Every structure is written in C-alpha cells, then in structure tokens.
Coordinates of C-alpha atoms and ligand atoms in Angstrom, one line a residue:
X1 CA 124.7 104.4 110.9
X2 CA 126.9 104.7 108.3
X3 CA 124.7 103.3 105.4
X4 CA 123.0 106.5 104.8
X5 CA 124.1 108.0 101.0
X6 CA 123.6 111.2 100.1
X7 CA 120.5 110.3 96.8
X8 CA 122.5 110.8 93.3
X9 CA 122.9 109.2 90.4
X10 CA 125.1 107.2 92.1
X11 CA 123.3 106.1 94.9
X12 CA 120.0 105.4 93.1
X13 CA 121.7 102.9 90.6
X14 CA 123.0 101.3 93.9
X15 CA 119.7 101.6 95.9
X16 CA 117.9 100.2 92.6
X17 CA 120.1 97.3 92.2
X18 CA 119.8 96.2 96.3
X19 CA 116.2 96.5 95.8
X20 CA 115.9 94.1 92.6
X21 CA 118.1 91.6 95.0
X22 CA 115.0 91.6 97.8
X23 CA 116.9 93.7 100.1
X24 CA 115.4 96.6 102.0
X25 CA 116.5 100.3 101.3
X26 CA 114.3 103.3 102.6
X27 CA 113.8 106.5 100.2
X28 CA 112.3 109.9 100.6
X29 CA 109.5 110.8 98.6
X30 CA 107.5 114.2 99.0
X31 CA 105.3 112.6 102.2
X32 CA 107.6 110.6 104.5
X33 CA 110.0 108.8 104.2
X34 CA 109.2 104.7 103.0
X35 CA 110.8 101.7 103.6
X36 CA 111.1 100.4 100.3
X37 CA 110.7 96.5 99.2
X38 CA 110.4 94.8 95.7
X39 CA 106.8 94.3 95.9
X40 CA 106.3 91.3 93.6
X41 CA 108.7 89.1 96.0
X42 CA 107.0 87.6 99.2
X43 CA 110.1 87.4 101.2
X44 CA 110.8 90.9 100.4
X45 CA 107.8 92.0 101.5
X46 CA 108.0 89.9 104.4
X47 CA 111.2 91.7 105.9
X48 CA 109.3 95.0 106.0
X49 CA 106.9 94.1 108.2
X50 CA 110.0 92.3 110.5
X51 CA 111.8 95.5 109.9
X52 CA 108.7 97.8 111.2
X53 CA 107.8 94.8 114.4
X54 CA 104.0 95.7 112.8
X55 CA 101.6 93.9 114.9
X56 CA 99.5 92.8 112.2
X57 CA 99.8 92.6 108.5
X58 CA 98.3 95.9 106.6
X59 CA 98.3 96.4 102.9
X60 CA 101.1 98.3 101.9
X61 CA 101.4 101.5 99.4
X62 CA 103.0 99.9 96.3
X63 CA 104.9 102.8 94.4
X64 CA 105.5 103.0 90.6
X65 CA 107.0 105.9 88.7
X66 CA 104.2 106.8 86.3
X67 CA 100.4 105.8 85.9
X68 CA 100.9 103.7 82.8
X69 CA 103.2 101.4 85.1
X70 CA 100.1 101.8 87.9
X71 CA 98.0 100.3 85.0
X72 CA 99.7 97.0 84.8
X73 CA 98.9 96.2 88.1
X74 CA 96.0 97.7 89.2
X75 CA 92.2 98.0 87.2
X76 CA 91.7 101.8 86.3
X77 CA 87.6 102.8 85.9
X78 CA 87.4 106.1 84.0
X79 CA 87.2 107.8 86.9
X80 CA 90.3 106.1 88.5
X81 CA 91.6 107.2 85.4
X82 CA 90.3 111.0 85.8
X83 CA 91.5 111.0 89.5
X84 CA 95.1 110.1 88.2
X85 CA 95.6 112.1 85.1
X86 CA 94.7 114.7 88.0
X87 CA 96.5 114.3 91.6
X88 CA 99.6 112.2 90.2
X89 CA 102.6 112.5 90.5
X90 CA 101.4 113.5 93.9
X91 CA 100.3 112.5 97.6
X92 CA 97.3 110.6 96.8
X93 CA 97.4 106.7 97.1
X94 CA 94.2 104.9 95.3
X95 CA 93.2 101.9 95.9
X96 CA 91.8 99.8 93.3
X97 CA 91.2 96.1 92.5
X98 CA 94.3 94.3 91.4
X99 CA 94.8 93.0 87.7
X100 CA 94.8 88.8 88.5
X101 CA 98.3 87.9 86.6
X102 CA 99.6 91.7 88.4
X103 CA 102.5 89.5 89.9
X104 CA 102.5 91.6 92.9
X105 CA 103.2 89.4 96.3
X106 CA 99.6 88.5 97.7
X107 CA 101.5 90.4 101.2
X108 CA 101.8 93.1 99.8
X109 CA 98.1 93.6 99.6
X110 CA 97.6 91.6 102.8
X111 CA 95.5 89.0 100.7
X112 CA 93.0 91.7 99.2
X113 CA 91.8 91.6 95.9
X114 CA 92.5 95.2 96.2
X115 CA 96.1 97.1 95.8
X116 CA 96.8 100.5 96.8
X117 CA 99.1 102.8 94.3
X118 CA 101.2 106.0 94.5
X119 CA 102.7 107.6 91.6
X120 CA 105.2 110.0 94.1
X121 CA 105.5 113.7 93.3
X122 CA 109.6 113.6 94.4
X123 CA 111.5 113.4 91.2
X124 CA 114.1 111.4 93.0
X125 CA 112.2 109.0 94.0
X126 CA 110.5 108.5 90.6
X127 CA 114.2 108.0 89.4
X128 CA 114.9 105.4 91.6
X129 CA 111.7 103.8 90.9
X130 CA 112.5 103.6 86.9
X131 CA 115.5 102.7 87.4
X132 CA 114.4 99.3 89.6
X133 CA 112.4 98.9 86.8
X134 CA 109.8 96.9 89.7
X135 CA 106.9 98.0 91.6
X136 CA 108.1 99.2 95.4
X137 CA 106.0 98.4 98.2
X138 CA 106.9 100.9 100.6
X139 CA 105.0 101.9 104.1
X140 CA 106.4 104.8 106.2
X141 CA 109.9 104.1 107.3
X142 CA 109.4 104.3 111.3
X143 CA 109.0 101.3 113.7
X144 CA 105.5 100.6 114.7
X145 CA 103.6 103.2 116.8
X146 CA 106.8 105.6 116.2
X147 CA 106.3 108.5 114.0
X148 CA 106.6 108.6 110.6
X149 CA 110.2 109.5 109.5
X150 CA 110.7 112.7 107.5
X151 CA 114.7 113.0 107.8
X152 CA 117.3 110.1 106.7
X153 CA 118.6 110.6 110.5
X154 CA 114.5 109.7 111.6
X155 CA 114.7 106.6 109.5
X156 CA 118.4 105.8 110.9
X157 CA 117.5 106.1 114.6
X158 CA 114.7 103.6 114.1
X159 CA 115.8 100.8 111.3
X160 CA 119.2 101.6 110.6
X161 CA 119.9 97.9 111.5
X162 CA 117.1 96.3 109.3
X163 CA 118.0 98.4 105.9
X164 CA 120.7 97.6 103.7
X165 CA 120.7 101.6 102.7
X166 CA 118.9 104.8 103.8
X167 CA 118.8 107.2 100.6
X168 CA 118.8 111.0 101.8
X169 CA 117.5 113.9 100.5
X170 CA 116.7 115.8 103.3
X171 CA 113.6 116.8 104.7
X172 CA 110.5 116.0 103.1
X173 CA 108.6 118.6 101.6
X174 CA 104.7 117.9 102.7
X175 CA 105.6 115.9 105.7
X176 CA 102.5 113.4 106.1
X177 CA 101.3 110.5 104.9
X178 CA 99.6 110.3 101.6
X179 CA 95.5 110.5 101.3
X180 CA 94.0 106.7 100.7
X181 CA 90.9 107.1 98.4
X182 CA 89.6 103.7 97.9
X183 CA 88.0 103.7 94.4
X184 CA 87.7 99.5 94.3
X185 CA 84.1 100.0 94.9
X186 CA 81.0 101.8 93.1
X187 CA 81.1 104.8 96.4
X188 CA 84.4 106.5 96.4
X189 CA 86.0 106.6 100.1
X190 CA 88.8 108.4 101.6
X191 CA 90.4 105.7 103.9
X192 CA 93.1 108.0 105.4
X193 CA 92.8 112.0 105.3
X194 CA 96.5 113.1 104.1
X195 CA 98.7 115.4 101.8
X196 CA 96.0 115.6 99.2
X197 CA 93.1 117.6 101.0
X198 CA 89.5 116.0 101.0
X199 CA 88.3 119.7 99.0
X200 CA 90.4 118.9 95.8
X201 CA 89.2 115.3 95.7
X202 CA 85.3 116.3 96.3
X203 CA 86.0 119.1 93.5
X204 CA 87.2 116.4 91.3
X205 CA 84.8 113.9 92.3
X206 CA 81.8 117.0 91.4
X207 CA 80.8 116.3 95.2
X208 CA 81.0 114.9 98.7
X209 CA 83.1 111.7 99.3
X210 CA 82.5 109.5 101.9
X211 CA 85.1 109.1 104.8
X212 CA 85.8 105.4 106.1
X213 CA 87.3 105.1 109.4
X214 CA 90.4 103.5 109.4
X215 CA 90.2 102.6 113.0
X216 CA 89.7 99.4 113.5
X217 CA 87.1 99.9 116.4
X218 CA 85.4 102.6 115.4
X219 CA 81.7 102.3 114.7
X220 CA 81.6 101.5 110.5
X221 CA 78.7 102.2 108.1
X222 CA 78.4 98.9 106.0
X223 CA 80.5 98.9 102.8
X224 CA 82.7 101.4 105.0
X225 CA 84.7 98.4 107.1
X226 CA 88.4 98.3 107.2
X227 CA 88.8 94.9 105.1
X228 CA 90.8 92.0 106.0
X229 CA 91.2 89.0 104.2
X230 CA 89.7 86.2 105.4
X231 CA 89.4 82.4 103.4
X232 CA 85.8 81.1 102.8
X233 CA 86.1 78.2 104.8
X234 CA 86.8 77.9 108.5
X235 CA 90.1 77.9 110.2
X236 CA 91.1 76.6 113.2
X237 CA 94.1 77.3 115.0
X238 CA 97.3 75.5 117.1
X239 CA 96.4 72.6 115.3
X240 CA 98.4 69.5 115.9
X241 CA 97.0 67.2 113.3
X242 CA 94.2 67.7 110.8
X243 CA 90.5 66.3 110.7
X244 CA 88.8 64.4 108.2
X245 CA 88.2 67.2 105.5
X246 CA 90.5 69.7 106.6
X247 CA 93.6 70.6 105.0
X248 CA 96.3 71.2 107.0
X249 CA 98.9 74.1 106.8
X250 CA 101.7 73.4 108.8
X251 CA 104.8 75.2 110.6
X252 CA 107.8 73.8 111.4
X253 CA 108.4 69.9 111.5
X254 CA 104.8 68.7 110.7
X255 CA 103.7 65.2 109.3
X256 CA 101.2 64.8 106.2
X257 CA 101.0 69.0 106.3
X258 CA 98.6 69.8 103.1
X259 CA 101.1 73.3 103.0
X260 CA 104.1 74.2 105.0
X261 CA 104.5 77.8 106.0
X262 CA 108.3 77.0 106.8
X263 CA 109.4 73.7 107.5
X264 CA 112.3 75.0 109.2
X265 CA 110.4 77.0 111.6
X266 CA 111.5 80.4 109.8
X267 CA 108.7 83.1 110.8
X268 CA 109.6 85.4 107.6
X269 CA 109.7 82.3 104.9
X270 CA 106.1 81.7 106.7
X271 CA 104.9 85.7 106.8
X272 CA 106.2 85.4 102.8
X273 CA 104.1 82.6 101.9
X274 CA 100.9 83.1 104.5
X275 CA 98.1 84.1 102.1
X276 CA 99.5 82.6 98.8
X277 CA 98.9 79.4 100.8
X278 CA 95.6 80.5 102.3
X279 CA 94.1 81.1 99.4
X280 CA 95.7 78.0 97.5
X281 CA 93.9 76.1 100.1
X282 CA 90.5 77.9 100.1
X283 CA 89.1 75.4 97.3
X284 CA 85.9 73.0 97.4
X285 CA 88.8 70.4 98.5
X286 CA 88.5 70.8 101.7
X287 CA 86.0 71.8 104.0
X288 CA 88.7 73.7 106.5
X289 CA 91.6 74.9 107.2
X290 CA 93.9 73.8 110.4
X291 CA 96.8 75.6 111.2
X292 CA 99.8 74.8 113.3
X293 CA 100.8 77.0 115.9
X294 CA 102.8 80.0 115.2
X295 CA 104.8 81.3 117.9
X296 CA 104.4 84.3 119.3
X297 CA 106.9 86.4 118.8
X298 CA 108.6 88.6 116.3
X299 CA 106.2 88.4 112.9
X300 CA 104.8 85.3 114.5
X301 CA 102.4 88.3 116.4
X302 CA 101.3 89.1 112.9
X303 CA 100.6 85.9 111.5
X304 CA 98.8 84.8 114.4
X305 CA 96.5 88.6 114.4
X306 CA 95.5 87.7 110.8
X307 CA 95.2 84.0 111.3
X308 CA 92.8 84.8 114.6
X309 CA 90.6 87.5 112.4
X310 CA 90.2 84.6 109.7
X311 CA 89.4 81.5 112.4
X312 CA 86.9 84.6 113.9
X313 CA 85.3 85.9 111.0
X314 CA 81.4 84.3 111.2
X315 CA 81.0 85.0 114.6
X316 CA 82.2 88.7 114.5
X317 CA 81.9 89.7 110.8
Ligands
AMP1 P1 101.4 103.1 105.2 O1 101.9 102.0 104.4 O2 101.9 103.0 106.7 O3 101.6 104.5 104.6 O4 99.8 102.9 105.3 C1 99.1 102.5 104.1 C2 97.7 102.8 104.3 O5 97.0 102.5 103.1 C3 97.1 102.1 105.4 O6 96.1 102.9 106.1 C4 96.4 100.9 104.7 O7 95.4 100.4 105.5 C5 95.9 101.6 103.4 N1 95.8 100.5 102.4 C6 96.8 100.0 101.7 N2 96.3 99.1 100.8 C7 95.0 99.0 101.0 C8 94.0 98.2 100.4 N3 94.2 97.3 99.5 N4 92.8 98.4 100.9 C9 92.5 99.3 101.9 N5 93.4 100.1 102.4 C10 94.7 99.9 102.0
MG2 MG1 102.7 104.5 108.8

C-alpha cells in the first residue's frame, strides 16, 4: 500500500485536513496504532467500525490533544480532574459522563451517556490532533480479533484498503492498549488493565480500585457490568409494519416508517444514524419500538447485535 507517509509536518496538515472531510486515516500514538475518525460525525464513525468488520458496536476511545479540549466534551469531578493533571498526556483512557451539547456522534459512545477520553503521550499525534482542530475517535487500527497494530506496515496489511492514509512513525513505544478507568460512577473501576499500571492509579486514588471485567460473559458484581445502551421501551425486531403505539424505524423502502435508518438500504448511513434515532424515538410517544430487518451482513452484524441486546434487555438484564 502505497498510502503510507512518513508523519511530518507535511503529512499531518494532510492527515488533518482528510480527517476534517470524514475520511479515515490511522496514526501512531505511544500505545498502538488507531484508526482515526472525526468523532462528532456519524458517518465517520460509522466507516470505522466497517473498516474493523467489528461484530458489535463498542464505545470508542475519542482522542483530544490536551485536557482542557477533554473538558468540553466530557464532565470532569475533582478527582477526574486529579487523575488527569496526573497520568495525561499518557496511556490512560477515562471514561466519564458526556457534557449533553458535547456534539460528539452518539456512535462514537455506542449510545452511552458516558464517553471515554485519551489525551496521547506521542507528541506527533498530539500535533495532528491540534491541527484537526476536532475530537478523533480512534480504536486500535487492526481488523477484528487481529492484533492490535504497532507498525504502519501492521496497520497496512490489515486496512490498507479502508484508510485514505496510514501516518508512520515507526514502532510504538509502549505497545498496548491504553488502561480504561471508568470514573462516570461514585466507585472508580479499571475496565481494561493497560499501559498505565493498576499500582500508579491505586497510589493516586490513596487505595484499591475495583477491576470490572470487560468480558462480556464473565460473572459481574452489580455496578461492575459491561454497559450497553438499551431504549426504555421495548423493541421488537424484522418488523414489517408497526402496531398501534409503536413507532416504527425503518430500513430500506418502508411505508409510514416513524424513522428511516437508510431509505436506500445503505448499512453505514443506517450504523451512522442507529442510536441518534433510538433515542429520538424513546419518548412517552410511543409505547415501542419496531424495527425493520437489517440484513445480515457487513455492519448489518452490528446493528442487528445491538438491536438484539435492546429487544432482550428485561428478560436478561
Ligand atoms: P479500543 O477502542 O479497541 O482501544 O477499545 C476501547 C475500550 O474502551 C473498550 O474496552 C471499550 O469497551 C472501552 N470504552 C470506551 N468507551 C467506553 C464507555 N463509554 N464506557 C465503558 N467502556 C468504554
Ligand atoms: Mg482493540
């Protein structure tokens, strides 16, 4: 793949400028290497998790040069604050509850009220981010169940054909994920063990932190699940036509829809707008939500995971 540039001044005006368009362009920070997307634009967002065939739709890290940026988006407690003026620039992502009018793509969060933040350590990368002058959503830059990518050639190999450019500044330096401390809730939690080791957050935290399993099926203590959005009301799926109360979000060519996900049938205009539409229709309206059906393939997979967890949740959660 030719689209690999070597990262300079150059490059990063380049990289910063495809990025502000909505195009996808992977960059090395000190952890891995992400696969970086303007995270206040749905479609954007969308092509990341096309790009990584992700099965389901997980929040994404959203990176931003320097903690004051953070603080537009995100609601700091003192101690979020504490944490910060601490570990960044650095490999520690915190997730915290997001500011309402953040203007961050409901995606990127997966429709959580939550957002997870990285100021990164890698001066490079914080000059690209100033320069785009917008918050990056960016997860690790490997397909899905592939290993992260911590060379421009990794990143190459696996989504060469889904970037518009592959910054590279060689290896990266720590060569693992970043550490997830969720601070959204009173108990601080590490959701993902990574760069920053659990010692220097329980020395800043004065103690122990509690450890969340990020797996899925793991046994959970409560307050310790993995969160997915789900609306209030219930959904039912590979709905042809809506009932007397329901609202109806459609796909494709669908009469009297309430919402379309993509009246053309496009599974990344209907990834993009999937939770800004659930949750515009999660009002005392209606008393449900029906949903057309979603293919099956490509990020129809995803869309259809989430949409089965929502039309689930009451007898599972
Ligand atoms: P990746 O983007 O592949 O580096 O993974 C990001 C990690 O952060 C995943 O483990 C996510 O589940 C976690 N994460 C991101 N945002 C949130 C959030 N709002 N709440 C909980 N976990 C999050
Ligand atoms: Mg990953």
């Amino acid at each position: 793949m030719d689209c690999i540039a070597p990262m300079n001044p150059k490059s990063i005006a380049r990289a910063a400028e495809l990025l502000r368009r909505g195009e996808l362009v992977a960059f090395p920070t000190e952890t891995v290497y992400g696969l970086g997307a303007n995270a206040t634009n749905d479609t954007a967002v969308a092509r990341i998790f096309e790009a990584k065939n992700r099965p389901s739709f997980n929040p994404l890290i959203v990176h931003v040069p320097d903690p004051e940026t953070a603080a537009a988006y995100a609601v700091f407690t003192p101690m979020a604050e504490a944490i910060a003026a601490r570990f960044w620039p650095g490999p520690l992502t915190l997730v915290l509850p997001r500011r309402p009018d953040c203007g961050l793509s409901r995606l990127t969060s997966a429709g959580l009220d939550t957002v997870a933040m990285r100021v990164p350590s890698h001066d490079r990368a914080r000059q690209l981010l100033r320069s785009a002058g917008i918050p990056i959503a960016a997860p690790s830059a490997n397909r899905s169940g592939l290993l992260s990518s911590t060379t421009a050639e990794h990143v190459a190999d696996q989504l060469g054909d889904h970037v518009s450019m592959i910054l590279d500044d060689g290896p990266c330096a720590i060569g693992l994920e970043s550490t997830v401390l969720d601070l959204s809730e009173e108990t601080p939690a590490i959701l993902r063990q990574g760069g920053l080791p659990q010692e220097e957050i329980e020395d800043a935290l004065g103690g122990p932190v509690a450890i969340a399993s990020a797996d899925d099926d793991a046994p959970k203590s409560p307050g310790m699940l993995t969160r997915h959005y789900a609306p209030s009301q219930p959904l039912r799926m590979n709905a042809s036509t809506a009932q007397p109360g329901e609202a109806l979000l459609g796909f494709g060519r669908v009469m009297e829809a309430t919402k379309n996900l993509s009246p053309d049938g496009d599974l990344v205009e209907a990834a993009a707008n999937l939770f800004a539409f659930l949750h515009a229709l999660d009002t005392p309206d209606h008393d449900g939500i029906a949903v057309s059906p979603i293919p099956e393939t490509g990020l129809g997979r995803a869309i259809n995971d989430r949409l089965r967890r929502a039309a689930a949740v009451g007898e599972t959660d």
